[in-house]
Amino acid sequence: MSEKKPFLTLEQAKEITAVYPTPFHIYDEAGIRATARAVNSAFAWNPGFREYFAVKATPNPYILRILREEGCGADCSSDTELMLSEAVGFAGEEIMFSSNNTTEDEFARANRQGAIINLDDITLIETLEAACGIPETICCRYTPGGDFAIGNEIMDQPKEAKYGMTRAQLTEAYKILKGKGARRFGLHAFLASNTLTNDYYPTLARILFETAVELKKETGADIKFINLSGGIGLACRPEEPDNDIMAIGEGVRRAYEEVLVPAGMGDVTLYAELGRYMLGGNGAIVTRAQHEKHTYKEYIGVDACACNLMRPAMYGAYHHITVLGKENAPCDHVYDVVGSLCENNDKFAIDRAMPQVDRGDLLYIHDTGAHGYSMGYNYNGKLRSAELLLGEDGGIKLIRRAETPKDYFATFDFSEFDIHE
Ligand SMILES: *Cc1c(COP(=O)(O)O)cnc(C)c1O
């Protein structure tokens, strides 16, 4: 079972809110390091294994620096993510550029930084060649189409995904790239998101390993690495069992021994591009209950809104909520926990059994460390919150200040208007 235990106590949260007003995102350095070490140890059997953290999940240089110290690389898909990674010190093959619908400018920058380029589509060979020529090391992204199932359970629908090349295009792309001077090949696929089974990575790995063996036979390409990408999820609800990263690493090892080793490909290096698994559980939002409303339902209005965390509104995602200081109180009330947007999907929880919430209570929204702040937006003129880091020493560091109205208005030229804060 996943234990939904905040990494902050009420006392700590009160000390923090005396300095930094709610709402804010906060990340747990010790947790981030422990997760990175667990992932690295689960794949330590594969020499050269590297987790390229998906920068889009938590694009903050202080977070990226911690991950770099733990031996991770950076997975980017835009100009600014490349710039951020460069600023943190990621260089050359410490960067994976896994983008789609990519521009020449983006390819040119990725290539200048020495990143490994992962091609989403066969037509991008032309774009890449025009941008910077074909590098010696190149990766191609595969989609098998259809439904992706583990046993009887359909996990996702690659047939509906905009990403990747078909099986036939993969062979063609490898041949073309080889003809244009590519020497070291990689293979990548991302078939299901936020999975909660130890079988996702092993199942995906087996598909990629078998495909790699075929591709080598068909094209003679020297396949150096296979990128299992992201998709390992988190147990968001208290009753759900957590993924076991050691079992996942072991499952991938078994597929490797059964498929790659007998094919003479026992020197292939494995890469990952995990985002959510690395940071999700190591971040939270702290927000204050500011109103209660009793109409046809019971509402708790908090000072965060969907602009701080879009996932419940966008995906109906469940995020556990702890009322700090009431961890052991009975959940004998049922609430909708809502923000202040003029948008009715702005709800962090719907019909949620919780302890009684009083105005002024601090609510801790779990598992917001990945795809949380980074999916934020400014609808209704709401400002993005601060990001804080709880250091290993227990200290608090402001790693991104909260936006001010000035930030919100920064892209207008106000010379024709008169604005007052
Ligand atoms: C988003 C993304 C990831 C990370 O996904 P998670 O679900 O956070 O693990 C990895 N690789 C690519 C190409 C992505 O687009």
Coordinates of C-alpha atoms and ligand atoms in Angstrom, one line a residue:
M1 CA 0.0 0.0 0.0
S2 CA 1.2 3.5 -0.7
E3 CA 1.4 5.4 2.5
K4 CA 0.2 8.9 2.0
K5 CA 2.4 10.6 4.5
P6 CA 3.3 14.2 4.0
F7 CA 7.0 15.1 4.2
L8 CA 6.1 18.1 6.2
T9 CA 4.5 18.4 9.7
L10 CA 2.1 21.1 10.6
E11 CA 4.8 22.7 12.7
Q12 CA 7.2 22.9 9.8
A13 CA 4.4 24.1 7.5
K14 CA 3.6 26.9 10.0
E15 CA 7.2 28.0 10.1
I16 CA 7.4 28.1 6.4
T17 CA 4.1 30.0 5.9
A18 CA 5.3 32.6 8.3
V19 CA 7.9 33.5 5.7
Y20 CA 6.4 32.3 2.4
P21 CA 2.7 32.8 2.0
T22 CA 0.5 30.0 0.7
P23 CA 0.0 28.6 -1.8
F24 CA 3.4 27.2 -2.8
H25 CA 4.9 24.1 -4.3
I26 CA 7.5 22.4 -2.1
Y27 CA 10.0 19.6 -3.0
D28 CA 11.8 17.2 -0.7
E29 CA 15.5 17.0 -1.5
A30 CA 16.1 13.8 0.5
G31 CA 13.2 12.1 -1.3
I32 CA 14.4 13.2 -4.7
R33 CA 17.9 11.8 -4.0
A34 CA 16.5 8.6 -2.6
T35 CA 14.3 8.0 -5.6
A36 CA 17.2 8.7 -8.0
R37 CA 19.4 6.2 -6.1
A38 CA 16.6 3.6 -6.2
V39 CA 16.2 3.9 -9.9
N40 CA 19.9 3.8 -10.5
S41 CA 20.3 0.7 -8.3
A42 CA 17.4 -1.1 -10.0
F43 CA 19.2 -0.8 -13.3
A44 CA 22.8 -1.1 -12.0
W45 CA 23.0 -4.5 -13.7
N46 CA 23.2 -2.6 -17.0
P47 CA 26.5 -0.8 -17.4
G48 CA 26.0 2.7 -18.7
F49 CA 22.3 2.9 -17.7
R50 CA 21.2 6.5 -17.4
E51 CA 17.9 8.1 -16.3
Y52 CA 17.4 11.2 -18.4
F53 CA 14.9 13.2 -16.2
A54 CA 12.0 14.5 -18.3
V55 CA 12.6 18.3 -17.8
K56 CA 9.1 19.2 -18.6
A57 CA 7.9 17.5 -15.4
T58 CA 9.7 20.0 -13.1
P59 CA 11.7 22.5 -15.1
N60 CA 13.6 24.1 -12.2
P61 CA 17.4 24.4 -12.3
Y62 CA 17.7 23.7 -8.5
I63 CA 15.9 20.4 -9.0
L64 CA 17.8 19.5 -12.1
R65 CA 21.1 20.2 -10.3
I66 CA 20.2 17.7 -7.6
L67 CA 19.3 15.1 -10.2
R68 CA 22.6 15.8 -12.1
E69 CA 24.5 15.2 -8.8
E70 CA 22.8 11.8 -8.6
G71 CA 24.0 10.9 -12.1
C72 CA 20.9 11.6 -14.1
G73 CA 20.8 13.2 -17.5
A74 CA 18.2 15.6 -18.9
D75 CA 15.4 14.8 -21.4
C76 CA 14.4 17.9 -23.3
S77 CA 11.9 18.7 -26.0
S78 CA 12.1 22.4 -26.6
D79 CA 14.6 25.3 -26.9
T80 CA 14.0 26.6 -23.4
E81 CA 14.4 23.1 -21.8
L82 CA 17.7 22.8 -23.7
M83 CA 18.8 26.2 -22.4
L84 CA 17.8 25.3 -18.8
S85 CA 19.7 22.0 -19.0
E86 CA 22.8 23.7 -20.4
A87 CA 22.6 26.3 -17.6
V88 CA 22.7 23.5 -15.0
G89 CA 25.7 21.9 -16.7
F90 CA 24.3 19.1 -18.6
A91 CA 26.4 18.7 -21.7
G92 CA 26.7 16.4 -24.7
E93 CA 25.2 13.0 -24.3
E94 CA 23.9 13.9 -20.8
I95 CA 21.0 15.4 -22.8
M96 CA 18.4 13.5 -24.7
F97 CA 16.4 15.5 -27.2
S98 CA 13.0 13.7 -27.4
S99 CA 10.8 16.2 -29.2
N100 CA 8.1 15.9 -31.8
N101 CA 6.9 18.3 -34.6
T102 CA 10.4 19.7 -34.2
T103 CA 11.7 22.8 -35.9
E104 CA 15.1 23.2 -37.6
D105 CA 16.1 25.8 -34.9
E106 CA 15.4 23.3 -32.2
F107 CA 17.4 20.6 -33.9
A108 CA 20.2 23.0 -34.5
R109 CA 20.4 23.9 -30.8
A110 CA 20.2 20.3 -29.6
N111 CA 23.0 19.4 -32.0
R112 CA 25.1 22.4 -30.9
Q113 CA 24.8 21.2 -27.3
G114 CA 25.8 17.7 -28.4
A115 CA 22.5 16.1 -27.3
I116 CA 21.4 12.7 -28.5
I117 CA 18.6 13.4 -30.9
N118 CA 15.6 11.2 -30.9
L119 CA 13.6 11.4 -34.1
D120 CA 9.8 11.2 -33.7
D121 CA 9.1 10.8 -37.4
I122 CA 10.7 9.7 -40.6
T123 CA 10.0 13.1 -42.3
L124 CA 12.1 14.8 -39.6
I125 CA 15.2 13.2 -41.1
E126 CA 15.0 16.0 -43.8
T127 CA 14.4 18.7 -41.2
L128 CA 17.3 17.5 -39.1
E129 CA 19.6 17.3 -42.2
A130 CA 18.7 20.8 -43.2
A131 CA 19.3 22.1 -39.7
C132 CA 22.6 20.5 -38.9
G133 CA 23.3 17.4 -40.9
I134 CA 22.8 13.9 -39.6
P135 CA 24.9 13.2 -36.5
E136 CA 26.7 9.9 -36.0
T137 CA 24.5 9.0 -33.0
I138 CA 20.8 9.0 -33.6
C139 CA 17.7 7.5 -32.0
C140 CA 14.3 6.7 -33.5
R141 CA 10.9 6.6 -31.8
Y142 CA 8.7 3.7 -32.4
T143 CA 4.9 3.3 -32.1
P144 CA 3.4 -0.1 -32.7
G145 CA -0.1 1.4 -33.2
G146 CA -3.1 -0.6 -32.0
D147 CA -3.9 -1.0 -28.3
F148 CA -1.2 -1.5 -25.8
A149 CA -2.2 -4.3 -23.4
I150 CA -0.6 -6.1 -20.5
G151 CA -2.5 -9.4 -20.2
N152 CA -6.2 -8.5 -20.7
E153 CA -5.8 -5.0 -19.6
I154 CA -5.6 -2.2 -22.2
M155 CA -3.1 0.3 -20.8
D156 CA -3.2 2.9 -23.6
Q157 CA -4.0 3.3 -27.3
P158 CA -0.8 3.9 -29.4
K159 CA -3.1 4.0 -32.5
E160 CA -4.4 7.3 -31.2
A161 CA -0.9 8.7 -30.3
K162 CA 0.7 11.4 -32.4
Y163 CA 4.2 10.1 -31.5
G164 CA 6.6 7.7 -33.2
M165 CA 7.2 5.9 -36.4
T166 CA 5.4 2.8 -37.7
R167 CA 7.3 -0.5 -37.7
A168 CA 7.9 -0.2 -41.5
Q169 CA 9.0 3.5 -41.2
L170 CA 11.5 2.4 -38.6
T171 CA 13.3 0.1 -41.0
E172 CA 13.2 2.7 -43.7
A173 CA 14.5 5.5 -41.4
Y174 CA 17.4 3.4 -40.1
K175 CA 18.4 2.6 -43.7
I176 CA 18.2 6.3 -44.8
L177 CA 20.1 7.5 -41.7
K178 CA 22.8 4.9 -42.2
G179 CA 23.2 6.0 -45.8
K180 CA 23.6 9.6 -44.5
G181 CA 26.4 8.7 -42.1
A182 CA 24.7 7.7 -38.8
R183 CA 26.8 5.1 -37.1
R184 CA 25.3 4.5 -33.6
F185 CA 21.6 3.8 -33.3
G186 CA 19.1 4.0 -30.5
L187 CA 15.5 2.9 -30.3
H188 CA 12.8 4.6 -28.1
A189 CA 9.1 4.2 -27.3
F190 CA 6.6 5.6 -24.8
L191 CA 3.4 3.5 -24.9
A192 CA 1.5 4.2 -21.7
S193 CA 1.5 7.0 -19.1
N194 CA 1.4 6.9 -15.3
T195 CA 1.3 3.1 -15.2
L196 CA 0.8 1.4 -11.9
T197 CA 2.1 -2.1 -12.6
N198 CA 5.6 -3.6 -12.3
D199 CA 4.9 -5.1 -15.8
Y200 CA 4.8 -1.9 -17.9
Y201 CA 8.6 -1.4 -18.3
P202 CA 9.3 -5.1 -18.8
T203 CA 6.5 -5.5 -21.4
L204 CA 7.7 -2.3 -23.2
A205 CA 11.3 -3.5 -23.0
R206 CA 10.5 -6.8 -24.6
I207 CA 8.7 -5.1 -27.5
L208 CA 11.7 -2.8 -28.0
F209 CA 14.3 -5.5 -27.6
E210 CA 12.6 -7.8 -30.2
T211 CA 12.2 -4.8 -32.5
A212 CA 15.9 -4.0 -32.1
V213 CA 16.9 -7.5 -32.9
E214 CA 14.8 -7.4 -36.1
L215 CA 16.1 -3.9 -37.1
K216 CA 19.7 -5.0 -36.7
K217 CA 19.1 -8.0 -39.0
E218 CA 17.2 -5.9 -41.5
T219 CA 19.5 -2.9 -41.7
G220 CA 22.8 -3.9 -40.2
A221 CA 22.5 -0.9 -37.9
D222 CA 24.7 -0.9 -34.8
I223 CA 22.2 -0.5 -32.0
K224 CA 23.9 1.0 -29.0
F225 CA 21.1 1.9 -26.7
I226 CA 17.4 1.4 -26.0
N227 CA 15.4 4.2 -24.3
L228 CA 12.5 3.0 -22.3
S229 CA 11.3 6.6 -21.8
G230 CA 8.8 7.6 -19.1
G231 CA 5.5 6.3 -18.0
I232 CA 6.2 4.7 -14.6
G233 CA 3.5 6.1 -12.4
L234 CA 2.7 6.7 -8.8
A235 CA 0.1 5.2 -6.4
C236 CA -1.9 8.3 -5.8
R237 CA -4.6 6.7 -3.6
P238 CA -3.8 5.3 -0.1
E239 CA -5.3 1.9 -1.1
E240 CA -3.2 1.5 -4.2
P241 CA 0.0 -0.6 -4.2
D242 CA 3.1 1.3 -5.1
N243 CA 5.3 0.4 -8.1
D244 CA 8.4 -1.6 -7.0
I245 CA 11.3 -0.2 -8.9
M246 CA 13.6 -3.1 -8.0
A247 CA 11.0 -5.6 -9.4
I248 CA 10.7 -3.4 -12.5
G249 CA 14.5 -3.3 -13.0
E250 CA 14.6 -7.1 -12.5
G251 CA 11.7 -7.6 -15.0
V252 CA 13.6 -5.6 -17.6
R253 CA 16.8 -7.6 -16.9
R254 CA 14.9 -10.8 -17.6
A255 CA 13.6 -9.6 -20.9
Y256 CA 17.2 -8.4 -21.8
E257 CA 18.7 -11.8 -21.0
E258 CA 16.0 -13.6 -22.9
V259 CA 15.9 -11.4 -26.0
L260 CA 19.0 -9.3 -26.5
V261 CA 21.7 -11.5 -25.0
P262 CA 21.0 -14.6 -27.2
A263 CA 20.9 -12.3 -30.3
G264 CA 24.5 -11.2 -29.5
M265 CA 23.3 -7.8 -28.4
G266 CA 24.3 -8.1 -24.7
D267 CA 26.2 -4.8 -24.9
V268 CA 23.1 -2.6 -25.5
T269 CA 22.8 0.3 -22.9
L270 CA 19.5 1.1 -21.5
Y271 CA 18.1 4.6 -20.9
A272 CA 15.0 5.9 -19.2
E273 CA 13.3 9.3 -19.3
L274 CA 11.2 9.2 -16.2
G275 CA 9.5 12.3 -15.0
R276 CA 6.6 11.6 -12.8
Y277 CA 8.2 8.6 -11.0
M278 CA 11.3 10.7 -10.1
L279 CA 9.6 13.9 -8.8
G280 CA 5.8 13.3 -8.4
G281 CA 5.8 12.0 -4.9
N282 CA 8.6 14.3 -3.9
G283 CA 6.6 17.5 -4.3
A284 CA 3.4 18.8 -2.7
I285 CA 1.3 22.0 -2.7
V286 CA 0.6 23.6 0.6
T287 CA -2.6 25.7 0.4
R288 CA -4.8 27.3 3.0
A289 CA -8.5 26.8 3.5
Q290 CA -10.0 30.3 3.2
H291 CA -13.7 29.7 2.9
E292 CA -16.3 27.1 3.5
K293 CA -19.6 27.2 1.5
H294 CA -22.7 25.2 2.2
T295 CA -25.1 24.9 -0.8
Y296 CA -26.2 21.7 -2.4
K297 CA -22.7 20.4 -1.5
E298 CA -20.1 21.3 1.1
Y299 CA -17.2 23.3 -0.4
I300 CA -13.8 24.2 1.0
G301 CA -12.3 27.1 -0.9
V302 CA -8.5 27.1 -0.8
D303 CA -6.0 29.7 -2.0
A304 CA -4.5 27.5 -4.7
C305 CA -6.4 26.9 -7.9
A306 CA -6.2 24.8 -11.1
C307 CA -3.5 27.3 -12.3
N308 CA -1.2 25.8 -9.7
L309 CA -2.2 22.2 -10.5
M310 CA -4.1 21.4 -13.7
R311 CA -4.2 17.6 -13.5
P312 CA -7.5 17.2 -11.6
A313 CA -9.2 19.6 -14.0
M314 CA -7.6 18.2 -17.1
Y315 CA -7.5 14.5 -16.5
G316 CA -9.7 14.0 -13.5
A317 CA -6.5 13.0 -11.7
Y318 CA -6.8 12.0 -8.0
H319 CA -4.4 13.9 -5.7
H320 CA -4.6 12.9 -2.0
I321 CA -5.1 15.7 0.4
T322 CA -3.9 15.7 4.0
V323 CA -5.2 18.4 6.5
L324 CA -1.9 19.1 8.3
G325 CA -2.3 18.5 12.0
K326 CA -5.4 16.3 11.5
E327 CA -3.5 13.3 10.1
N328 CA -5.2 11.0 12.5
A329 CA -8.6 12.6 12.7
P330 CA -11.6 10.6 11.3
C331 CA -12.6 11.4 7.7
D332 CA -16.2 12.0 8.7
H333 CA -16.9 15.0 6.4
V334 CA -17.4 15.0 2.6
Y335 CA -16.1 18.0 0.6
D336 CA -15.4 19.4 -2.7
V337 CA -12.1 21.2 -2.4
V338 CA -12.1 24.1 -4.9
G339 CA -10.0 27.0 -6.2
S340 CA -11.2 30.4 -7.2
L341 CA -11.3 30.2 -11.0
C342 CA -14.4 31.1 -12.8
E343 CA -14.3 27.6 -14.2
N344 CA -16.3 24.8 -12.6
N345 CA -13.6 22.1 -13.2
D346 CA -11.4 24.0 -10.7
K347 CA -11.7 21.4 -8.1
F348 CA -8.8 19.6 -6.3
A349 CA -11.2 17.0 -4.9
I350 CA -14.8 16.0 -5.4
D351 CA -16.9 14.3 -2.8
R352 CA -13.8 13.6 -0.8
A353 CA -14.1 12.1 2.7
M354 CA -11.9 14.2 4.9
P355 CA -11.6 15.3 8.5
Q356 CA -13.5 18.5 9.3
V357 CA -11.7 21.4 7.6
D358 CA -11.7 24.8 9.4
R359 CA -10.8 28.1 7.9
G360 CA -7.1 28.7 8.2
D361 CA -6.2 25.0 8.1
L362 CA -3.2 24.1 5.9
L363 CA -4.0 21.5 3.3
Y364 CA -1.2 19.4 1.8
I365 CA -1.9 18.2 -1.7
H366 CA 0.2 15.1 -2.4
D367 CA 2.1 14.0 -5.5
T368 CA 2.3 17.4 -7.3
G369 CA 6.1 17.3 -7.8
A370 CA 5.9 16.4 -11.5
H371 CA 3.6 18.0 -14.1
G372 CA 2.4 20.3 -11.4
Y373 CA 3.9 23.7 -11.4
S374 CA 5.1 23.1 -15.0
M375 CA 1.6 22.8 -16.3
G376 CA 0.5 25.9 -14.6
Y377 CA -1.1 28.8 -16.4
N378 CA -2.4 32.3 -15.8
Y379 CA -6.1 32.0 -16.5
N380 CA -8.3 34.6 -14.7
G381 CA -5.1 36.5 -14.2
K382 CA -4.0 34.1 -11.5
L383 CA -0.3 34.3 -10.6
R384 CA 2.0 31.3 -10.4
S385 CA 3.1 30.4 -6.9
A386 CA 6.6 30.1 -5.5
E387 CA 8.6 26.8 -5.5
L388 CA 10.4 25.9 -2.3
L389 CA 13.0 23.2 -1.6
L390 CA 13.1 21.4 1.7
G391 CA 16.8 20.6 2.0
E392 CA 18.3 17.5 3.4
D393 CA 19.4 19.6 6.4
G394 CA 15.8 20.6 7.0
G395 CA 16.4 24.1 5.7
I396 CA 14.0 25.8 3.3
K397 CA 15.2 27.4 0.1
L398 CA 13.2 29.6 -2.2
I399 CA 13.9 28.1 -5.6
R400 CA 11.5 30.2 -7.6
R401 CA 9.7 33.2 -6.3
A402 CA 6.0 33.7 -6.7
E403 CA 4.8 35.8 -9.7
T404 CA 3.7 39.4 -9.1
P405 CA 1.3 41.4 -11.2
K406 CA 4.3 42.9 -12.9
D407 CA 5.3 39.5 -14.3
Y408 CA 1.7 39.0 -15.5
F409 CA 1.8 42.3 -17.4
A410 CA 5.4 42.0 -18.5
T411 CA 4.6 41.0 -22.1
F412 CA 2.4 44.1 -22.8
D413 CA 3.9 47.4 -23.9
F414 CA 2.1 49.7 -21.4
S415 CA 3.4 52.9 -22.8
E416 CA -0.1 53.7 -24.1
F417 CA -1.8 52.8 -20.7
D418 CA -1.5 53.6 -17.1
I419 CA -1.3 50.6 -14.8
H420 CA -1.3 50.6 -11.0
E421 CA -0.4 47.7 -8.7
Ligands
LIG1 C1 6.5 13.4 -20.9 C2 7.6 12.5 -21.4 C3 8.4 11.7 -20.5 C4 8.1 11.6 -19.0 O1 6.9 11.1 -18.8 P1 6.5 10.7 -17.3 O2 5.0 10.3 -17.4 O3 6.6 11.9 -16.5 O4 7.3 9.6 -16.8 C5 9.5 11.0 -21.0 N1 9.8 11.1 -22.4 C6 9.0 11.8 -23.2 C7 9.4 11.8 -24.6 C8 8.0 12.5 -22.8 O5 7.2 13.3 -23.6

